[in-house]
Coordinates of C-alpha atoms in Angstrom, one line a residue:
M520 CA -56.1 -38.3 60.3
R521 CA -53.7 -40.3 58.2
V522 CA -55.3 -38.8 55.0
C523 CA -54.7 -35.3 56.3
R524 CA -51.1 -36.1 57.1
I525 CA -50.5 -37.4 53.6
K526 CA -52.1 -34.3 52.0
K527 CA -49.9 -32.1 54.2
M528 CA -46.8 -34.1 53.1
R529 CA -47.8 -33.6 49.4
R530 CA -48.2 -29.9 49.9
N531 CA -44.8 -29.6 51.5
L532 CA -43.2 -31.7 48.7
M533 CA -44.8 -29.5 46.1
S534 CA -43.6 -26.4 47.8
F535 CA -40.1 -27.8 48.0
L536 CA -40.1 -28.7 44.3
K537 CA -41.3 -25.2 43.4
F538 CA -38.4 -23.8 45.5
L539 CA -35.9 -26.0 43.7
I540 CA -37.2 -25.1 40.3
M541 CA -37.1 -21.3 41.2
S542 CA -33.6 -21.7 42.6
L543 CA -32.4 -23.5 39.5
F544 CA -34.0 -20.8 37.3
V545 CA -32.2 -18.0 39.3
V546 CA -28.9 -19.9 39.0
L547 CA -29.2 -20.4 35.3
L548 CA -30.3 -16.8 34.8
T549 CA -27.3 -15.6 36.8
V550 CA -24.9 -17.8 34.8
F551 CA -26.4 -16.5 31.5
V552 CA -26.1 -12.9 32.6
F553 CA -22.5 -13.5 33.9
K554 CA -21.5 -14.9 30.6
L555 CA -22.8 -11.9 28.7
V556 CA -20.9 -9.4 30.8
R557 CA -17.9 -11.6 31.8
P558 CA -14.8 -9.8 30.5
L559 CA -12.1 -11.1 28.2
T560 CA -8.5 -10.1 28.9
L561 CA -6.6 -8.6 26.0
H562 CA -3.0 -7.3 25.9
S563 CA -2.8 -3.6 26.0
E564 CA -0.6 -1.3 28.2
K565 CA 2.9 -2.2 29.2
D566 CA 3.9 -2.2 32.9
S567 CA 7.3 -1.0 34.3
N568 CA 8.9 -4.4 33.3
G569 CA 7.9 -4.0 29.7
D570 CA 5.2 -6.6 30.0
Y571 CA 1.6 -6.0 28.9
K572 CA -1.1 -5.2 31.5
T573 CA -4.5 -6.6 30.8
I574 CA -7.6 -4.7 30.1
Q575 CA -11.2 -5.7 30.0
L576 CA -13.2 -6.1 26.8
P577 CA -16.4 -7.9 26.1
L578 CA -16.2 -11.6 25.3
K579 CA -15.9 -12.3 21.6
N580 CA -18.9 -14.7 21.8
S581 CA -21.1 -11.8 23.0
I582 CA -22.5 -9.6 20.2
P583 CA -21.4 -6.0 20.7
K584 CA -23.8 -3.3 19.6
R585 CA -23.0 -1.8 16.2
I586 CA -23.1 2.0 16.1
D587 CA -22.6 4.9 13.7
W588 CA -19.1 6.4 14.4
H589 CA -19.5 9.4 12.1
D590 CA -18.9 12.8 13.8
Y591 CA -21.6 14.7 11.9
E592 CA -20.9 18.1 13.7
K593 CA -17.3 18.0 12.4
I594 CA -18.4 16.9 9.0
R595 CA -20.8 19.9 8.9
I596 CA -18.1 22.3 10.0
E597 CA -15.6 21.0 7.4
K598 CA -18.3 21.3 4.7
D599 CA -18.5 25.1 5.3
R600 CA -14.7 25.7 5.2
I601 CA -13.3 28.0 2.4
G602 CA -9.7 28.8 1.5
I603 CA -6.8 27.6 -0.6
G604 CA -6.7 23.8 -0.9
E605 CA -9.9 23.3 1.0
H606 CA -12.0 20.2 0.1
G607 CA -8.9 18.8 -1.6
K608 CA -9.1 21.2 -4.5
P609 CA -6.0 21.8 -6.5
A610 CA -4.1 25.0 -5.7
H611 CA -1.3 27.0 -7.3
L612 CA 1.3 29.6 -6.3
S613 CA 1.7 33.0 -8.0
S614 CA 4.6 33.5 -10.4
S615 CA 6.3 35.7 -7.9
E616 CA 6.7 32.7 -5.6
K617 CA 8.5 30.6 -8.2
D618 CA 11.9 30.8 -6.5
L619 CA 10.5 29.7 -3.1
E620 CA 8.6 26.9 -4.8
D621 CA 11.7 25.6 -6.6
S622 CA 13.9 25.7 -3.5
L623 CA 11.4 23.8 -1.4
Y624 CA 10.8 21.3 -4.2
K625 CA 14.5 20.4 -4.2
V626 CA 14.5 19.5 -0.5
N627 CA 11.1 17.8 -0.3
G628 CA 10.3 16.3 -3.7
F629 CA 6.9 18.1 -3.5
N630 CA 5.6 21.6 -3.4
G631 CA 6.4 22.5 0.2
A632 CA 5.8 26.3 -0.4
L633 CA 2.2 25.5 -1.5
S634 CA 1.7 23.2 1.5
D635 CA 2.6 26.1 3.8
K636 CA -0.2 28.2 2.4
I637 CA -2.8 25.4 3.0
S638 CA -4.4 25.1 6.4
L639 CA -3.0 22.5 8.7
R640 CA -6.6 21.4 9.3
R641 CA -7.9 21.6 5.8
S642 CA -11.1 19.8 4.7
L643 CA -11.1 16.8 2.4
P644 CA -13.7 15.5 -0.1
D645 CA -15.6 12.4 1.0
I646 CA -14.9 10.1 -1.9
R647 CA -15.9 6.8 -0.3
N648 CA -18.4 4.5 -1.8
V649 CA -21.8 5.9 -0.8
G650 CA -22.5 2.7 1.1
C651 CA -19.7 3.6 3.5
Q652 CA -21.8 6.5 4.8
K653 CA -24.4 4.1 6.2
K654 CA -22.1 1.5 7.7
N655 CA -22.1 0.8 11.4
Y656 CA -19.2 -0.7 13.4
S657 CA -18.7 -2.4 16.7
S658 CA -19.2 -0.2 19.7
E659 CA -16.4 -2.1 21.4
L660 CA -13.4 -1.0 19.3
P661 CA -9.9 -1.1 20.7
T662 CA -7.7 1.9 21.4
V663 CA -5.0 3.0 18.9
S664 CA -1.5 4.3 19.0
V665 CA -0.6 6.0 15.7
V666 CA 3.1 5.7 14.8
V667 CA 4.5 8.2 12.3
P668 CA 8.2 7.9 11.5
F669 CA 9.9 10.8 9.6
H670 CA 13.3 12.0 8.5
N671 CA 13.6 15.7 7.5
E672 CA 9.9 15.9 6.8
H673 CA 8.5 19.3 5.8
W674 CA 6.9 21.2 8.7
S675 CA 3.3 21.7 7.4
T676 CA 2.9 18.2 5.9
L677 CA 4.1 16.6 9.1
L678 CA 1.7 18.6 11.3
R679 CA -1.2 18.2 8.8
T680 CA -0.7 14.4 9.2
A681 CA -1.1 14.7 12.9
Y682 CA -4.1 17.1 12.8
S683 CA -5.9 15.0 10.3
V684 CA -5.7 12.0 12.6
I685 CA -6.8 14.0 15.6
D686 CA -9.7 15.8 13.8
R687 CA -11.1 12.7 12.1
S688 CA -10.7 10.0 14.8
P689 CA -13.1 9.3 17.7
P690 CA -11.2 10.7 20.7
Q691 CA -12.0 7.7 22.9
L692 CA -10.3 5.4 20.4
L693 CA -7.2 7.6 19.7
K694 CA -4.8 7.0 22.6
E695 CA -1.7 8.7 21.2
I696 CA 0.3 9.8 18.2
I697 CA 4.0 9.0 18.3
L698 CA 6.1 11.1 15.9
V699 CA 9.5 9.3 15.5
D700 CA 12.2 11.6 14.3
D701 CA 14.8 9.5 12.6
F702 CA 17.7 11.9 13.3
S703 CA 16.5 14.8 11.2
S704 CA 18.9 17.6 10.5
K705 CA 16.4 20.4 9.9
E706 CA 16.4 22.7 12.9
F707 CA 12.7 23.2 13.0
L708 CA 12.2 19.5 13.6
K709 CA 14.0 19.8 17.0
D710 CA 13.1 22.2 19.8
K711 CA 10.6 24.1 17.7
L712 CA 8.6 20.9 16.9
D713 CA 8.8 19.8 20.6
D714 CA 7.5 23.2 21.8
F715 CA 4.7 23.3 19.2
V716 CA 3.5 19.8 20.1
R717 CA 3.6 20.5 23.9
A718 CA 1.6 23.7 23.4
N719 CA -1.0 22.5 20.9
L720 CA -1.2 18.7 20.6
S721 CA -1.8 17.0 23.9
K722 CA -2.1 13.5 22.4
V723 CA 1.1 13.8 20.4
Q724 CA 4.6 13.0 21.6
V725 CA 7.9 13.3 19.6
V726 CA 10.7 10.8 20.0
H727 CA 14.1 11.8 18.6
L728 CA 16.4 9.0 17.7
P729 CA 20.1 9.6 18.5
A730 CA 21.3 8.3 15.1
R731 CA 19.9 7.5 11.7
Q732 CA 18.1 4.2 12.0
G733 CA 16.0 4.0 8.8
L734 CA 12.3 3.7 8.2
I735 CA 12.0 0.1 9.6
L736 CA 13.8 0.6 12.9
A737 CA 12.1 4.0 13.4
R738 CA 8.7 2.3 13.1
L739 CA 9.8 -0.3 15.7
A740 CA 11.1 2.4 18.0
G741 CA 7.6 4.0 18.1
A742 CA 5.9 0.6 18.4
K743 CA 8.0 -0.3 21.4
I744 CA 6.7 2.6 23.5
A745 CA 3.1 2.5 22.2
T746 CA 0.4 1.8 24.8
G747 CA -2.7 1.3 22.6
E748 CA -4.2 -2.0 21.8
V749 CA -3.7 -1.5 18.1
L750 CA -0.6 -0.1 16.4
L751 CA -1.4 2.0 13.3
F752 CA 1.5 3.1 11.1
L753 CA 1.3 6.1 8.8
D754 CA 3.7 7.9 6.6
S755 CA 4.6 11.5 7.6
H756 CA 2.9 13.2 4.6
T757 CA -0.5 11.7 4.7
E758 CA -4.0 13.0 5.5
A759 CA -6.7 10.8 7.1
N760 CA -10.1 11.2 5.7
V761 CA -13.6 11.1 7.2
N762 CA -14.4 8.2 9.6
W763 CA -11.2 6.5 8.5
L764 CA -10.5 4.7 11.8
P765 CA -13.5 2.4 12.7
P766 CA -13.2 0.4 9.4
L767 CA -9.6 -0.4 10.3
L768 CA -10.4 -1.5 13.8
D769 CA -13.6 -3.5 13.3
P770 CA -11.9 -6.6 11.7
I771 CA -9.2 -6.5 14.5
A772 CA -11.9 -6.4 17.1
E773 CA -13.3 -9.6 15.6
D774 CA -9.9 -11.4 15.5
Y775 CA -6.7 -10.0 16.9
R776 CA -4.6 -11.9 14.4
T777 CA -5.7 -9.4 11.7
C778 CA -3.9 -6.7 9.8
V779 CA -6.0 -4.0 8.0
C780 CA -4.9 -1.5 5.4
P781 CA -6.7 1.7 4.2
F782 CA -7.3 2.7 0.6
I783 CA -4.4 5.0 -0.2
D784 CA -5.6 8.1 -2.1
V785 CA -3.3 10.5 -4.0
I786 CA -2.3 14.0 -2.8
A787 CA -0.7 15.5 -5.9
H788 CA 2.9 16.6 -5.2
D789 CA 2.5 19.8 -7.2
T790 CA -1.1 21.1 -6.5
F791 CA -2.0 19.1 -3.3
E792 CA -5.2 18.0 -5.0
Y793 CA -6.8 15.1 -3.2
R794 CA -8.1 12.3 -5.5
A795 CA -8.7 8.6 -5.6
Q796 CA -5.9 6.4 -6.9
D797 CA -8.4 3.7 -7.8
E798 CA -11.2 1.7 -6.2
G799 CA -9.1 -1.1 -4.9
A800 CA -6.8 -4.0 -5.9
R801 CA -5.1 -6.8 -4.1
G802 CA -1.4 -6.3 -3.3
A803 CA 1.2 -8.6 -4.9
F804 CA 4.8 -8.6 -6.1
D805 CA 6.8 -9.8 -9.1
W806 CA 9.9 -11.9 -8.8
E807 CA 12.2 -9.0 -8.5
F808 CA 10.2 -7.9 -5.5
Y809 CA 8.6 -4.9 -7.2
Y810 CA 5.3 -4.2 -5.7
K811 CA 2.4 -5.1 -8.0
R812 CA -1.4 -5.4 -7.8
L813 CA -3.9 -8.1 -8.6
P814 CA -7.5 -7.4 -9.7
L815 CA -10.3 -7.7 -7.2
L816 CA -12.1 -11.1 -7.1
P817 CA -15.7 -11.3 -8.3
E818 CA -17.0 -11.7 -4.7
D819 CA -15.1 -8.6 -3.6
K820 CA -16.7 -6.5 -6.4
K821 CA -20.2 -7.6 -5.2
H822 CA -19.6 -6.0 -1.8
P823 CA -17.7 -2.7 -2.5
T824 CA -17.8 -1.5 1.1
E825 CA -16.6 -4.7 2.8
P826 CA -12.9 -5.4 3.6
F827 CA -11.3 -7.8 1.2
K828 CA -8.3 -10.1 1.6
S829 CA -5.0 -9.0 0.1
P830 CA -1.9 -11.0 -0.2
V831 CA 0.6 -8.2 0.4
M832 CA 0.4 -4.7 1.9
A833 CA 1.5 -1.7 -0.1
G834 CA 3.9 -0.5 2.6
G835 CA 3.7 1.8 5.6
L836 CA 0.0 2.4 6.1
F837 CA -1.7 -0.3 8.1
A838 CA -3.3 -1.3 11.5
I839 CA -2.4 -4.4 13.5
S840 CA -3.1 -5.4 17.1
A841 CA -0.1 -4.9 19.3
K842 CA -0.4 -8.4 20.6
W843 CA -0.3 -10.0 17.1
F844 CA 2.6 -7.7 16.0
W845 CA 4.8 -8.7 18.8
E846 CA 3.8 -12.4 18.7
L847 CA 5.2 -12.2 15.1
G848 CA 8.4 -10.6 16.4
G849 CA 7.5 -7.2 15.0
Y850 CA 9.7 -6.2 12.0
D851 CA 12.9 -8.2 11.5
E852 CA 15.4 -5.9 13.1
G853 CA 18.0 -7.1 10.7
L854 CA 16.3 -5.2 7.9
D855 CA 18.2 -2.0 7.2
I856 CA 16.8 1.5 6.3
W857 CA 13.9 0.5 4.0
G858 CA 12.9 -2.2 1.5
G859 CA 11.3 -5.6 1.8
E860 CA 9.6 -4.9 5.2
Q861 CA 6.1 -5.1 3.7
Y862 CA 6.8 -8.5 2.2
E863 CA 8.4 -9.8 5.4
L864 CA 5.4 -8.7 7.5
S865 CA 2.8 -9.8 4.9
F866 CA 4.3 -13.2 4.5
K867 CA 4.5 -14.0 8.2
I868 CA 1.0 -12.6 8.9
W869 CA -0.5 -15.1 6.4
Q870 CA 1.9 -18.0 6.9
C871 CA 1.7 -17.9 10.7
G872 CA -2.1 -18.0 11.0
G873 CA -3.2 -14.4 10.4
T874 CA -5.3 -12.5 7.9
M875 CA -4.8 -9.3 6.0
F876 CA -7.5 -7.0 4.6
D877 CA -7.9 -3.8 2.7
A878 CA -10.8 -1.7 4.0
P879 CA -12.5 0.3 1.2
C880 CA -14.3 2.6 3.7
S881 CA -11.0 3.8 5.3
R882 CA -9.3 6.3 3.0
V883 CA -6.0 8.1 3.6
G884 CA -4.3 10.5 1.2
H885 CA -0.6 10.2 0.6
I886 CA 1.8 12.5 -1.2
Y887 CA 3.8 10.6 -3.8
R888 CA 7.0 12.6 -4.2
K889 CA 8.1 13.7 -7.6
F890 CA 11.6 12.4 -6.6
A891 CA 13.3 11.2 -3.5
P892 CA 15.2 14.1 -2.0
F893 CA 17.4 12.1 0.4
P894 CA 21.0 11.0 -0.3
N895 CA 22.0 7.4 -0.4
P896 CA 22.7 6.4 3.2
G897 CA 26.0 4.7 2.1
R898 CA 25.3 1.2 3.5
G899 CA 25.9 -0.7 0.3
D900 CA 23.1 -2.8 -1.3
F901 CA 20.9 -2.6 1.8
V902 CA 17.7 -3.3 -0.2
G903 CA 19.3 -6.5 -1.7
K904 CA 20.3 -7.6 1.8
N905 CA 16.8 -7.0 3.0
Y906 CA 15.3 -9.0 0.2
K907 CA 17.6 -11.9 0.8
R908 CA 16.7 -12.0 4.5
V909 CA 13.0 -12.2 3.6
A910 CA 13.6 -14.8 0.9
E911 CA 15.8 -17.0 3.1
V912 CA 13.4 -17.0 6.0
W913 CA 10.0 -17.2 4.4
M914 CA 10.1 -18.2 0.7
D915 CA 11.6 -21.7 0.8
E916 CA 12.3 -23.1 -2.7
Y917 CA 10.6 -20.1 -4.3
K918 CA 13.5 -17.9 -3.4
E919 CA 15.3 -19.3 -6.4
Y920 CA 13.0 -17.3 -8.7
L921 CA 14.1 -14.1 -7.0
Y922 CA 17.8 -15.2 -7.3
N923 CA 17.3 -16.1 -11.0
R924 CA 16.2 -12.5 -11.7
K925 CA 18.9 -11.0 -9.4
P926 CA 21.8 -13.4 -9.4
H927 CA 24.1 -11.1 -7.4
Y928 CA 21.7 -11.6 -4.4
R929 CA 23.2 -15.1 -4.0
N930 CA 26.5 -13.5 -2.9
I931 CA 25.1 -11.1 -0.4
D932 CA 25.6 -11.9 3.3
P933 CA 22.1 -11.6 4.9
G934 CA 23.4 -11.6 8.4
D935 CA 22.3 -13.8 11.3
L936 CA 18.8 -15.3 10.6
T937 CA 18.6 -17.5 13.7
E938 CA 16.0 -15.4 15.5
Q939 CA 13.7 -15.0 12.4
K940 CA 13.8 -18.7 11.6
S941 CA 13.0 -19.6 15.2
I942 CA 9.9 -17.4 15.1
R943 CA 8.7 -19.3 12.1
I944 CA 9.3 -22.6 13.9
N945 CA 7.7 -21.6 17.2
L946 CA 4.6 -20.3 15.5
N947 CA 4.3 -23.4 13.3
C948 CA 4.1 -21.3 10.2
K949 CA 3.0 -22.7 6.9
P950 CA 5.3 -23.1 3.8
F951 CA 5.5 -20.4 1.1
K952 CA 4.0 -22.9 -1.3
W953 CA 0.8 -22.7 0.8
F954 CA 0.9 -18.9 0.5
I955 CA 1.1 -19.1 -3.2
K956 CA -1.5 -21.7 -3.6
E957 CA -4.1 -20.5 -1.1
V958 CA -3.6 -16.7 -0.7
A959 CA -1.8 -15.4 -3.9
F960 CA -3.3 -18.1 -6.1
D961 CA -3.5 -15.9 -9.2
L962 CA -0.1 -14.2 -8.8
P963 CA 1.8 -16.7 -10.9
K964 CA -0.6 -16.1 -13.8
K965 CA -0.1 -12.3 -13.7
Y966 CA 3.6 -12.4 -12.7
P967 CA 4.9 -15.8 -13.7
P968 CA 8.1 -16.9 -11.9
V969 CA 9.3 -18.2 -15.3
E970 CA 8.3 -15.6 -17.9
P971 CA 7.4 -16.7 -21.4
K972 CA 9.4 -15.4 -24.3
D973 CA 8.8 -11.8 -25.6
F974 CA 6.5 -11.3 -28.6
A975 CA 9.2 -9.1 -30.1
F976 CA 12.4 -7.3 -29.0
G977 CA 15.2 -5.1 -30.2
E978 CA 15.2 -1.7 -31.9
I979 CA 12.0 -0.2 -33.2
R980 CA 12.8 1.6 -36.5
S981 CA 10.6 4.0 -38.5
V982 CA 9.8 2.9 -42.0
A983 CA 9.1 6.5 -43.1
A984 CA 12.4 7.6 -41.7
P985 CA 14.7 4.5 -41.6
E986 CA 17.5 6.4 -39.9
L987 CA 15.3 7.1 -36.8
C988 CA 14.7 4.6 -33.9
I989 CA 12.6 5.1 -30.8
D990 CA 14.8 6.2 -27.9
T991 CA 13.7 6.7 -24.3
R992 CA 17.1 8.1 -23.1
M993 CA 15.8 11.7 -22.9
Y994 CA 12.7 10.8 -20.8
G995 CA 12.5 12.4 -17.4
G996 CA 11.0 15.5 -15.7
N997 CA 8.8 17.2 -18.2
K998 CA 10.5 15.7 -21.2
R999 CA 8.8 13.2 -23.4
F1000 CA 10.6 10.5 -25.3
G1001 CA 10.6 10.1 -29.1
V1002 CA 13.1 9.1 -31.8
D1003 CA 16.7 9.6 -32.4
I1004 CA 19.4 8.5 -34.9
C1005 CA 19.6 4.7 -34.7
V1006 CA 22.7 3.6 -32.8
S1007 CA 23.5 0.9 -35.4
D1008 CA 23.7 3.7 -38.1
N1009 CA 25.7 6.0 -35.8
S1010 CA 28.4 3.7 -34.5
G1011 CA 31.0 6.4 -34.3
N1012 CA 29.0 8.1 -31.6
A1013 CA 27.6 5.1 -29.8
K1014 CA 30.4 5.1 -27.2
T1015 CA 30.0 8.7 -26.2
I1016 CA 26.2 9.2 -26.4
Q1017 CA 23.9 7.2 -24.2
H1018 CA 20.9 5.7 -26.0
E1019 CA 18.0 3.5 -24.9
Q1020 CA 16.9 1.9 -28.1
Q1021 CA 16.4 -1.7 -27.1
F1022 CA 12.8 -2.7 -26.2
Q1023 CA 10.7 -5.7 -25.3
L1024 CA 7.1 -6.3 -26.4
S1025 CA 6.7 -8.5 -23.4
W1026 CA 4.5 -11.5 -22.8
A1027 CA 2.4 -9.2 -20.6
R1028 CA 1.6 -7.3 -23.9
D1029 CA 3.4 -4.1 -22.9
I1030 CA 6.5 -2.4 -24.3
R1031 CA 9.4 -1.6 -22.0
P1032 CA 13.0 -0.6 -22.3
K1033 CA 15.2 -3.8 -22.1
G1034 CA 15.8 -4.9 -18.6
R1035 CA 13.5 -2.2 -17.0
T1036 CA 10.1 -2.3 -15.4
M1037 CA 8.9 1.0 -16.9
C1038 CA 6.4 0.7 -19.7
W1039 CA 5.1 2.7 -22.5
D1040 CA 1.9 4.4 -21.3
V1041 CA -0.8 6.5 -23.0
A1042 CA -3.3 8.1 -20.6
D1043 CA -4.7 10.8 -22.9
P1044 CA -7.7 9.6 -25.0
N1045 CA -7.4 12.4 -27.5
D1046 CA -5.8 12.3 -31.0
K1047 CA -2.1 12.7 -31.1
A1048 CA -1.7 11.7 -27.5
P1049 CA 1.9 11.5 -26.2
V1050 CA 3.5 8.3 -25.0
S1051 CA 5.2 8.3 -21.6
L1052 CA 7.0 5.9 -19.3
F1053 CA 5.1 4.6 -16.3
S1054 CA 5.8 1.8 -13.8
C1055 CA 4.6 -1.5 -15.4
H1056 CA 1.4 -2.7 -13.8
G1057 CA 0.5 -5.7 -16.0
Y1058 CA -3.2 -4.7 -16.4
G1059 CA -3.1 -3.7 -20.0
G1060 CA -5.3 -0.6 -20.3
N1061 CA -3.0 2.4 -20.8
Q1062 CA -0.1 0.0 -21.3
L1063 CA -1.6 -2.5 -23.8
W1064 CA 0.3 -2.8 -27.1
R1065 CA 0.1 -5.1 -30.1
Y1066 CA 2.3 -5.5 -33.1
K1067 CA 0.6 -6.3 -36.4
P1068 CA 3.5 -7.5 -38.7
D1069 CA 1.4 -7.3 -41.9
E1070 CA 0.5 -3.7 -41.5
M1071 CA 3.7 -3.0 -39.4
W1072 CA 1.5 -1.2 -36.9
L1073 CA 2.1 -0.8 -33.2
V1074 CA -1.5 -0.6 -32.0
H1075 CA -2.3 0.8 -28.5
G1076 CA -5.1 -0.1 -26.2
G1077 CA -8.5 -1.6 -26.6
N1078 CA -9.7 1.5 -28.5
P1079 CA -7.1 1.0 -31.2
R1080 CA -4.8 3.9 -32.1
C1081 CA -1.5 3.5 -33.9
L1082 CA 1.9 4.7 -32.9
D1083 CA 2.7 7.6 -35.2
L1084 CA 5.7 9.9 -35.9
D1085 CA 6.5 13.5 -36.7
P1086 CA 10.0 13.0 -38.3
A1087 CA 10.8 16.7 -38.3
K1088 CA 10.1 17.2 -34.5
K1089 CA 11.3 13.7 -33.7
I1090 CA 8.2 13.0 -31.5
I1091 CA 5.9 10.0 -31.3
F1092 CA 2.2 9.9 -30.4
V1093 CA -0.8 7.7 -31.1
S1094 CA -3.5 8.6 -33.6
K1095 CA -6.2 6.9 -35.6
C1096 CA -4.8 4.0 -37.6
D1097 CA -4.5 4.8 -41.3
S1098 CA -3.4 2.1 -43.7
K1099 CA -2.0 4.8 -46.1
S1100 CA 0.2 6.4 -43.5
E1101 CA 3.9 5.6 -43.8
T1102 CA 4.7 7.3 -40.4
Q1103 CA 2.6 4.7 -38.6
K1104 CA 4.8 1.8 -39.9
W1105 CA 7.5 0.4 -37.7
K1106 CA 10.0 -2.4 -38.1
I1107 CA 10.9 -4.3 -34.9
E1108 CA 14.3 -6.0 -35.0
D1109 CA 13.2 -9.5 -33.9
V1110 CA 9.6 -10.6 -34.0
N1111 CA 8.4 -14.0 -32.7
L1112 CA 5.6 -14.8 -35.0
K1113 CA 4.7 -18.1 -33.2
Q1114 CA 4.2 -16.2 -30.0
L1115 CA 2.1 -13.6 -31.7
E1116 CA -0.3 -16.4 -32.7
N1117 CA -1.2 -16.7 -29.0
W1118 CA -1.8 -13.0 -28.4
D1119 CA -5.5 -13.4 -27.7
D1120 CA -4.9 -16.3 -25.3
P1121 CA -1.9 -15.4 -23.0
S1122 CA -2.5 -18.4 -20.8
K1123 CA -0.9 -20.6 -23.5
L1124 CA 2.3 -18.7 -23.0
L1125 CA 2.7 -19.3 -19.3
D1126 CA 5.0 -21.8 -17.8
L1127 CA 3.3 -22.1 -14.4
I1128 CA 4.7 -23.6 -11.2
D1129 CA 3.1 -26.9 -10.2

């Protein structure tokens, strides 16, 4: 009897233990499933008080599914399109349309008449790295508000910008496009634009500012009313290319304190041809705040489809989470019109704990105007003021290198900096020295704060025709520069005729007019190729020059050709070096022979910052 009772108690105990084990298993399984699906709150839409509502996204520690975001049906339809400018092919107007072409060039700085003949929804060539066609991105991407500021933009280029975004963006990700009219005076950008947008573009809204604010405040005006999780800024004469959006959003989905820039391709201002600018470089600056670029790092070149870190953004094309943008204070509202805003935002993204990438698989075409058609806004040296605000808030002791190049900045009143400095304190942002050492570590080598002495400087006189010196004064438009009577031999006219005959063969191994950042450039590989002026880039290549004092040659490029002269036509060009040719011999006024000894090892020239 007692044995039976003990056996029964054992059976009951085993049943109870089994029940406990099963219950524990159910609880653990429930917790595990809950953790997988439990939402994370992320700032998104604003409520009536201007505060952000919260929306539900998967937890970051869950692994979202990665999917192919390409819209293959739209890609197929675009592939079959035919017509002027389709697939980014160059186009031209007839000679009978020359007057219209010229008149619209004057007001736009690009061929507006040709743009009007190209479809607002034209097709573009897919010029991405082939690996981009196979890349998948998170299925849990945030929504986007695209902000496009404009002032007197041409009708067709503005609308083509909007259509390209709509046609090549997944509709579930594109929340809205906000066109911010910075007080345009063109009549078609008022009621006509509003009516067209209402009738044809449901995701687009137009905001008209009551007075001219400038590019920076116009962007801010759009950002303040945006409701998407990500703010994406574009210029008003751009065209988004195939599957451009997911590569910009994927890094932000991983970490909201991230800014991502697309590759910026070229839309030719005269033919509207769509072509690559290059295959990537890291953004930088020199110590006059001219935008420059640094070469890709070896690890970046190994992964040509992956986003790579970049110290400075190029300007107005980038994506950033709304939460991070406003935590950083947005743009400094004390910055006027344009200038310096990309440095201000880039510095504080990095110094305050964020990261910035360029995304090779996101490509956006941009029209680089032949000239700026807008008059000076009449607000003094607003660019200098902007640069000083950025320097005083973010650059610490490094601001002195900017002031040494631009001494008059010291006397500019930057305005009240209290709010900007408090942002830096509240976010516990790092010093600018950290930015230089850790982020832009190779910038001082490419663009040293204290530049070495020039290899040579002064006038460049022909040996074959000693009365002729190289002169860049006539360069501009379709004119090439060449030679003219040396000013030192023509002193009677020197006061009435403007010349540009003083040059620097700089430590960067380029030649530039004294005090300017335009360099001699030869892009044509053929014999007797002309020399032009192009913005100095510090890469060598088309702008690489070397002076050989024994031969008196100015040798261009890694495939050596010598600077040559046609004295009768007063033109210069490069051709195969010939020791017997007198027209290839040049005398530079002041040559630093000791510096020339270090030509093949430029690092010996640098006076780097500790």
